[in-house]
Tab-separated table of C-alpha atoms in Angstrom:
chain	number	residue	atom	x	y	z
V	22	UNK	CA	13.614	-21.292	-1.128
V	23	UNK	CA	11.754	-21.023	-4.443
V	24	UNK	CA	10.037	-17.557	-4.453
V	25	UNK	CA	7.863	-15.987	-7.061
V	26	UNK	CA	8.618	-12.312	-7.202
V	27	UNK	CA	5.641	-10.284	-8.534
V	28	UNK	CA	5.841	-6.953	-10.156
V	29	UNK	CA	9.289	-7.429	-10.896
V	30	UNK	CA	10.914	-4.695	-12.914
V	31	UNK	CA	14.376	-4.654	-14.350
V	32	UNK	CA	15.935	-3.023	-11.237
V	33	UNK	CA	14.092	-5.536	-9.046
V	34	UNK	CA	15.755	-8.353	-10.710
V	35	UNK	CA	19.219	-6.806	-10.804
V	36	UNK	CA	19.285	-5.736	-7.225
V	37	UNK	CA	17.391	-8.807	-5.681
V	38	UNK	CA	19.773	-11.159	-7.673
V	39	UNK	CA	22.739	-9.183	-6.095
V	40	UNK	CA	21.335	-9.364	-2.633
V	41	UNK	CA	20.675	-13.075	-3.135
V	42	UNK	CA	24.071	-13.978	-4.566
V	43	UNK	CA	25.408	-15.390	-1.232
V	44	UNK	CA	22.042	-17.137	-0.262
V	45	UNK	CA	20.999	-19.152	-3.210
V	46	UNK	CA	17.174	-18.694	-3.121
V	47	UNK	CA	15.525	-19.687	-6.388
V	48	UNK	CA	13.825	-16.452	-7.531
V	49	UNK	CA	11.267	-16.634	-10.252
V	50	UNK	CA	10.844	-13.075	-11.645
V	51	UNK	CA	7.214	-12.275	-12.892
V	52	UNK	CA	6.407	-8.843	-14.373
V	53	UNK	CA	2.671	-9.409	-13.700
V	54	UNK	CA	0.967	-7.775	-10.813
V	55	UNK	CA	-0.331	-10.324	-8.255
V	56	UNK	CA	-4.016	-10.667	-8.226
V	57	UNK	CA	-6.535	-13.342	-8.323
V	58	UNK	CA	-5.904	-14.123	-12.088
V	59	UNK	CA	-2.150	-14.333	-11.689
V	60	UNK	CA	-1.780	-16.048	-8.344
V	61	UNK	CA	-1.414	-19.332	-10.279
V	62	UNK	CA	1.966	-18.239	-11.471
V	63	UNK	CA	3.239	-19.018	-7.977
V	64	UNK	CA	2.719	-22.697	-8.527
V	65	UNK	CA	5.695	-24.676	-7.232
V	66	UNK	CA	6.876	-21.845	-4.999
V	67	UNK	CA	7.116	-21.820	-1.202
V	68	UNK	CA	7.214	-18.008	-0.857
V	69	UNK	CA	6.008	-14.923	-2.693
V	70	UNK	CA	7.740	-11.512	-2.722
V	71	UNK	CA	5.076	-8.963	-3.442
V	72	UNK	CA	4.994	-5.173	-4.162
V	73	UNK	CA	2.939	-2.394	-2.735
V	74	UNK	CA	0.299	-2.465	-5.423
V	75	UNK	CA	-0.002	-6.214	-5.526
V	76	UNK	CA	-3.472	-7.686	-4.369
V	77	UNK	CA	-2.932	-9.542	-1.218
V	78	UNK	CA	-6.558	-9.767	-0.199
V	79	UNK	CA	-8.250	-12.887	1.247
V	80	UNK	CA	-9.148	-14.344	-2.087
V	81	UNK	CA	-5.445	-14.158	-3.408
V	82	UNK	CA	-4.097	-15.366	-0.226
V	83	UNK	CA	-6.262	-18.464	-0.094
V	84	UNK	CA	-5.157	-19.236	-3.691
V	85	UNK	CA	-1.617	-18.924	-2.664
V	86	UNK	CA	-2.018	-21.202	0.311
V	87	UNK	CA	-3.794	-23.808	-1.849
V	88	UNK	CA	-0.714	-23.708	-4.078
V	89	UNK	CA	1.498	-24.514	-1.233
V	90	UNK	CA	2.978	-21.097	-0.632
V	91	UNK	CA	3.786	-20.633	3.167
V	92	UNK	CA	5.530	-17.236	3.259
V	93	UNK	CA	4.807	-13.753	1.802
V	94	UNK	CA	7.130	-10.942	2.044
V	95	UNK	CA	6.186	-7.516	0.750
V	96	UNK	CA	8.819	-5.088	-0.695
V	97	UNK	CA	7.377	-2.201	1.287
V	98	UNK	CA	7.010	-0.880	4.790
V	99	UNK	CA	3.160	-0.405	4.419
V	100	UNK	CA	1.045	-3.501	4.420
V	101	UNK	CA	-2.514	-2.043	3.945
V	102	UNK	CA	-2.603	-4.128	0.755
V	103	UNK	CA	-2.506	-7.296	2.789
V	104	UNK	CA	-5.483	-8.847	4.569
V	105	UNK	CA	-3.566	-9.713	7.825
V	106	UNK	CA	-6.464	-11.474	9.424
V	107	UNK	CA	-6.963	-13.795	6.391
V	108	UNK	CA	-3.203	-14.564	6.293
V	109	UNK	CA	-3.357	-15.685	10.038
V	110	UNK	CA	-6.441	-17.804	9.450
V	111	UNK	CA	-4.581	-19.481	6.556
V	112	UNK	CA	-1.507	-20.175	8.398
V	113	UNK	CA	0.534	-17.844	6.126
V	114	UNK	CA	3.503	-15.995	7.512
V	115	UNK	CA	3.728	-12.422	6.261
V	116	UNK	CA	6.668	-10.084	6.497
V	117	UNK	CA	7.609	-6.556	5.391
V	118	UNK	CA	10.463	-4.164	5.012
V	119	UNK	CA	10.407	-2.355	8.431
V	120	UNK	CA	12.768	0.313	7.458
V	121	UNK	CA	14.498	1.854	4.529
V	122	UNK	CA	16.152	5.337	3.811
V	123	UNK	CA	13.500	7.819	5.084
V	124	UNK	CA	15.514	10.551	3.267
V	125	UNK	CA	14.248	9.340	0.003
V	126	UNK	CA	10.755	10.090	0.727
V	127	UNK	CA	11.302	13.365	2.817
V	128	UNK	CA	13.735	14.803	0.143
V	129	UNK	CA	11.166	13.891	-2.593
V	130	UNK	CA	8.343	15.567	-0.703
V	131	UNK	CA	10.234	18.863	-0.557
V	132	UNK	CA	11.046	18.514	-4.381
V	133	UNK	CA	7.364	18.096	-5.235
V	134	UNK	CA	6.405	21.046	-2.965
V	135	UNK	CA	8.820	23.266	-4.815
V	136	UNK	CA	7.889	21.905	-8.181
V	137	UNK	CA	4.241	22.831	-7.724
V	138	UNK	CA	5.148	26.136	-5.886
V	139	UNK	CA	7.552	27.495	-8.232
V	140	UNK	CA	5.922	25.994	-11.401
V	141	UNK	CA	9.159	24.161	-12.267
V	142	UNK	CA	7.650	21.610	-14.702
V	143	UNK	CA	5.707	24.200	-16.526
V	144	UNK	CA	8.821	26.475	-16.740
V	145	UNK	CA	10.852	23.571	-18.075
V	146	UNK	CA	8.276	22.621	-20.776
V	147	UNK	CA	8.159	26.333	-21.813
V	148	UNK	CA	11.808	26.780	-22.272
V	149	UNK	CA	12.141	23.590	-24.258
V	150	UNK	CA	9.774	25.254	-26.720
V	151	UNK	CA	11.807	28.588	-26.726
V	152	UNK	CA	9.368	30.351	-24.514
V	153	UNK	CA	11.148	32.278	-21.697
V	154	UNK	CA	8.249	34.461	-20.513
V	155	UNK	CA	7.752	34.456	-16.739
V	156	UNK	CA	4.020	35.213	-16.742
V	157	UNK	CA	2.183	32.506	-14.894
V	158	UNK	CA	5.147	31.213	-13.001
V	159	UNK	CA	5.140	33.276	-9.867
V	160	UNK	CA	5.411	31.236	-6.648
V	161	UNK	CA	5.890	32.234	-2.879
V	162	UNK	CA	8.596	32.318	-0.512
V	163	UNK	CA	8.444	29.276	1.916
V	164	UNK	CA	10.483	31.189	4.383
V	165	UNK	CA	8.170	32.323	7.246
V	166	UNK	CA	5.244	30.234	6.136
V	167	UNK	CA	3.561	27.606	8.295
V	168	UNK	CA	3.968	23.916	7.386
V	169	UNK	CA	1.652	21.297	8.816
V	170	UNK	CA	3.058	17.879	8.952
V	171	UNK	CA	0.531	14.971	9.507
V	172	UNK	CA	2.430	12.003	10.711
V	173	UNK	CA	5.698	12.785	12.642
V	174	UNK	CA	7.536	9.416	12.360
V	175	UNK	CA	10.872	9.164	10.745
V	176	UNK	CA	10.017	10.596	7.370
V	177	UNK	CA	7.613	13.238	8.757
V	178	UNK	CA	10.509	14.497	11.162
V	179	UNK	CA	12.938	14.427	8.348
V	180	UNK	CA	10.635	16.552	6.236
V	181	UNK	CA	9.926	18.911	9.157
V	182	UNK	CA	13.681	19.326	9.696
V	183	UNK	CA	14.102	20.396	6.047
V	184	UNK	CA	11.235	22.703	6.190
V	185	UNK	CA	12.533	24.250	9.443
V	186	UNK	CA	15.727	24.936	7.501
V	187	UNK	CA	13.758	27.010	5.103
V	188	UNK	CA	12.737	29.034	8.064
V	189	UNK	CA	9.090	27.718	8.294
V	190	UNK	CA	6.963	27.344	11.449
V	191	UNK	CA	6.056	23.696	11.910
V	192	UNK	CA	2.893	22.188	13.186
V	193	UNK	CA	2.326	18.524	13.777
V	194	UNK	CA	-0.504	16.147	14.026
V	195	UNK	CA	-0.105	12.523	15.253
V	196	UNK	CA	-1.512	9.868	17.670
V	197	UNK	CA	2.014	9.751	19.161
V	198	UNK	CA	4.137	12.763	20.061
V	199	UNK	CA	7.777	12.377	18.826
V	200	UNK	CA	10.263	14.318	20.965
V	201	UNK	CA	12.623	14.661	17.803
V	202	UNK	CA	9.692	16.694	16.143
V	203	UNK	CA	9.438	18.939	19.191
V	204	UNK	CA	13.069	19.360	19.419
V	205	UNK	CA	12.960	21.050	16.028
V	206	UNK	CA	10.477	23.639	17.284
V	207	UNK	CA	7.541	21.631	16.056
V	208	UNK	CA	4.308	22.153	17.946
V	209	UNK	CA	1.532	19.665	18.050
V	210	UNK	CA	-2.072	20.802	17.355
V	211	UNK	CA	-5.368	19.314	16.654
V	212	UNK	CA	-5.859	18.501	13.153
V	213	UNK	CA	-8.534	21.124	12.567
V	214	UNK	CA	-6.064	23.825	13.753
V	215	UNK	CA	-3.347	22.417	11.576
V	216	UNK	CA	-5.614	22.678	8.440
V	217	UNK	CA	-6.679	26.213	9.385
V	218	UNK	CA	-3.177	27.667	10.058
V	219	UNK	CA	-0.992	25.854	7.480
V	220	UNK	CA	0.241	27.218	4.179
V	221	UNK	CA	1.651	23.855	3.240
V	222	UNK	CA	0.253	20.454	4.477
V	223	UNK	CA	2.275	17.284	3.854
V	224	UNK	CA	1.092	13.701	4.736
V	225	UNK	CA	3.474	11.366	6.198
V	226	UNK	CA	1.084	8.866	8.012
V	227	UNK	CA	0.052	5.271	7.233
V	228	UNK	CA	-3.255	4.385	5.641
V	229	UNK	CA	-5.688	2.868	8.313
V	230	UNK	CA	-9.354	2.999	8.827
V	231	UNK	CA	-8.773	6.020	11.118
V	232	UNK	CA	-6.647	7.956	8.380
V	233	UNK	CA	-8.652	6.955	5.263
V	234	UNK	CA	-9.857	10.259	3.677
V	235	UNK	CA	-8.471	12.370	6.411
V	236	UNK	CA	-8.263	15.168	3.551
V	237	UNK	CA	-11.910	15.434	2.623
V	238	UNK	CA	-14.455	18.006	1.802
V	239	UNK	CA	-14.919	18.938	5.506
V	240	UNK	CA	-11.215	19.351	6.428
V	241	UNK	CA	-10.508	21.222	3.195
V	242	UNK	CA	-13.271	23.527	4.124
V	243	UNK	CA	-11.225	24.382	7.131
V	244	UNK	CA	-8.013	24.713	5.055
V	245	UNK	CA	-6.253	28.025	4.876
V	246	UNK	CA	-7.093	29.502	1.508
V	247	UNK	CA	-4.192	29.119	-0.878
V	248	UNK	CA	-2.732	26.062	0.938
V	249	UNK	CA	-0.479	23.654	-0.894
V	250	UNK	CA	-1.187	19.822	-0.312
V	251	UNK	CA	1.561	17.218	-0.584
V	252	UNK	CA	1.017	13.523	-0.345
V	253	UNK	CA	3.911	11.046	-0.629
V	254	UNK	CA	2.309	8.470	1.686
V	255	UNK	CA	-0.807	6.647	0.544
V	256	UNK	CA	-3.351	7.691	-1.976
V	257	UNK	CA	-6.365	6.662	0.174
V	258	UNK	CA	-5.525	9.553	2.708
V	259	UNK	CA	-6.964	12.011	0.295
V	260	UNK	CA	-10.563	12.108	-1.245
V	261	UNK	CA	-9.507	12.930	-4.644
V	262	UNK	CA	-12.676	14.466	-5.724
V	263	UNK	CA	-12.789	16.828	-2.648
V	264	UNK	CA	-9.228	17.930	-3.606
V	265	UNK	CA	-10.325	18.685	-7.151
V	266	UNK	CA	-13.129	20.710	-5.815
V	267	UNK	CA	-10.830	22.576	-3.719
V	268	UNK	CA	-8.552	23.237	-6.614
V	269	UNK	CA	-11.367	24.607	-8.605
V	270	UNK	CA	-12.555	26.966	-5.821
V	271	UNK	CA	-9.012	28.160	-5.128
V	272	UNK	CA	-9.011	26.825	-1.565
V	273	UNK	CA	-5.905	24.759	-2.623
V	274	UNK	CA	-3.170	26.773	-4.389
V	275	UNK	CA	-1.582	23.687	-5.446
V	276	UNK	CA	-1.482	19.792	-5.140
V	277	UNK	CA	1.534	17.559	-5.454
V	278	UNK	CA	1.102	13.722	-5.063
V	279	UNK	CA	3.219	10.761	-5.654
V	280	UNK	CA	0.377	8.407	-4.722
V	281	UNK	CA	-3.142	8.024	-5.885
V	282	UNK	CA	-6.002	5.997	-4.427
V	283	UNK	CA	-6.594	4.027	-7.677
V	284	UNK	CA	-3.010	3.813	-8.659
V	285	UNK	CA	-2.762	0.024	-8.643
V	286	UNK	CA	-4.168	-0.152	-12.206
V	287	UNK	CA	-1.935	2.741	-13.453
V	288	UNK	CA	1.398	3.084	-11.732
V	289	UNK	CA	4.547	1.136	-12.638
V	290	UNK	CA	3.585	0.602	-16.271
V	291	UNK	CA	3.854	2.417	-19.516
V	292	UNK	CA	0.365	3.418	-20.591
V	293	UNK	CA	1.379	6.141	-23.037
V	294	UNK	CA	0.106	4.383	-26.138
V	295	UNK	CA	-3.289	3.368	-24.503
V	296	UNK	CA	-6.499	5.162	-23.612
V	297	UNK	CA	-6.603	5.873	-19.873
V	298	UNK	CA	-10.199	5.367	-18.847
V	299	UNK	CA	-9.741	6.740	-15.172
V	300	UNK	CA	-11.452	10.106	-15.440
V	301	UNK	CA	-10.307	11.313	-12.116
V	302	UNK	CA	-6.483	11.057	-12.697
V	303	UNK	CA	-7.153	12.604	-16.245
V	304	UNK	CA	-8.774	15.618	-14.619
V	305	UNK	CA	-5.951	15.840	-12.055
V	306	UNK	CA	-3.160	15.946	-14.552
V	307	UNK	CA	-5.121	18.728	-16.553
V	308	UNK	CA	-4.686	21.222	-13.710
V	309	UNK	CA	-1.604	23.582	-14.293
V	310	UNK	CA	-1.171	23.684	-10.470
V	311	UNK	CA	-0.934	19.796	-9.918
V	312	UNK	CA	2.051	17.696	-9.917
V	313	UNK	CA	1.483	13.855	-10.174
V	314	UNK	CA	4.272	11.341	-10.130
V	315	UNK	CA	4.031	7.667	-10.285
V	316	UNK	CA	4.991	6.583	-6.636
V	317	UNK	CA	8.655	7.215	-7.034
V	318	UNK	CA	9.438	8.950	-3.633
V	319	UNK	CA	11.139	5.852	-2.385
V	320	UNK	CA	13.124	5.309	-5.657
V	321	UNK	CA	16.802	5.982	-4.715
V	322	UNK	CA	19.809	3.776	-4.921
V	323	UNK	CA	20.083	3.627	-1.137
V	324	UNK	CA	16.312	2.953	-0.394
V	325	UNK	CA	15.862	0.333	-3.110
V	326	UNK	CA	19.133	-1.416	-2.089
V	327	UNK	CA	17.935	-1.720	1.349
V	328	UNK	CA	14.575	-2.922	0.432
V	329	UNK	CA	15.918	-5.867	-1.716
V	330	UNK	CA	18.534	-6.752	1.170
V	331	UNK	CA	15.746	-6.916	3.627
V	332	UNK	CA	13.523	-8.936	1.302
V	333	UNK	CA	16.420	-11.618	1.099
V	334	UNK	CA	16.958	-11.346	4.718
V	335	UNK	CA	13.085	-12.164	5.334
V	336	UNK	CA	13.542	-15.218	3.054
V	337	UNK	CA	16.684	-16.472	4.845
V	338	UNK	CA	14.987	-15.945	8.268
V	339	UNK	CA	11.854	-17.820	7.427
V	340	UNK	CA	13.684	-20.618	5.732
V	341	UNK	CA	15.783	-21.067	8.823
V	342	UNK	CA	12.976	-20.669	11.233
V	343	UNK	CA	14.391	-17.595	12.839
V	344	UNK	CA	12.579	-14.567	14.223
V	345	UNK	CA	11.407	-11.903	11.868
V	346	UNK	CA	11.163	-9.443	14.772
V	347	UNK	CA	9.560	-6.046	13.808
V	348	UNK	CA	9.375	-7.165	10.210
V	349	UNK	CA	6.772	-9.805	11.012
V	350	UNK	CA	3.113	-8.806	9.940
V	351	UNK	CA	1.295	-12.030	10.510
C-alpha cells in the first residue's frame, strides 16, 4: 500500500524501511509536517503515517480524504492531535501505536527530575569552561520525600516504582485505581491533597478536555512550596504562564519538561540559526532552574523499533482487512 510518511527523520526512514522489508509497502518519506498546506503531498497514496505533532484536524483530514487516502496511522500512542469525529464522518480508518516500551519515558522522567534537582546541566556547562565551583549547585535528597504521580498507567507505575526505590513516599491521582500502583505502597488521594503534600509532581496522564491545564494557577497555589514539577506526557497539561509565575514566586523549586503546549512549530527541527518568536519558550529556557528537552522521552532504540514495527503492522492489517484491535482509533 502506498503510504505518505510525514515528519520523517533519518531514523524514521531507516527503521520503517527495515520493518517494511518483508512486507513491500511503498513508503514515500516526507520531512514536511502534515498540515493543510502540505496535505497535497499525499496525492496518489492510500495511507498516511503521521507523527505526534502533525495536524490531523478536520480540515486536513478532509483534504486527505479528497486525495483518496483511506487510512491514517499515527506513530504515537496519544491521538489528541486527531479529530476522531471528523475521521469517522469522512469514512477514514485511523490507528495508533497502542503500546511501546514504557521504560523509555519513565526512566527519562527520573533523569529530568535529577537534572533539575541536582543542577546537572549547569554543572556540566561550568566544568567545560574550567569552573569547578559548587556555589549555586545544591540540590536535595529525594530519599524520604513525597512524590505525586498524576496518571498511574504503565508509565506512571514504572516511574513510581523507581521513586519508591529512592525511598520516596508515593501519592497517586487517577480516575482508575491501578492495583500495581497500590502494591508499591502508593496511596491514592484527591488531586488537591497531592499538590499540597508532594515535593515532586510528575505527569503521566493523557491530554483530554478533563486534564487540559490540570496544572494551573489554582492548583499551583495549593502546591507545596519548593515543589519540582516534571512533565513528560503532553504540553497541554500545564498552563505554562502559570508555571512561570510559580517559578518567579519560588512556589516551584524547579520545572523539567519534555513537552510544551506550542511545541508543534518548534520541536523536531533545528532552529538554532533562526529567531524564535515564541516568547514563552524563550522565557522558560532563561530560568536556571528549568530543564526543557525536545520531546525525546520516548526516544530509545527499543521504543522506536516497536513504534515502527507496529506502524507497519497497522498498514498490513488495514490492507488485508484484518482487525486493528486496541490500535483502532476511528
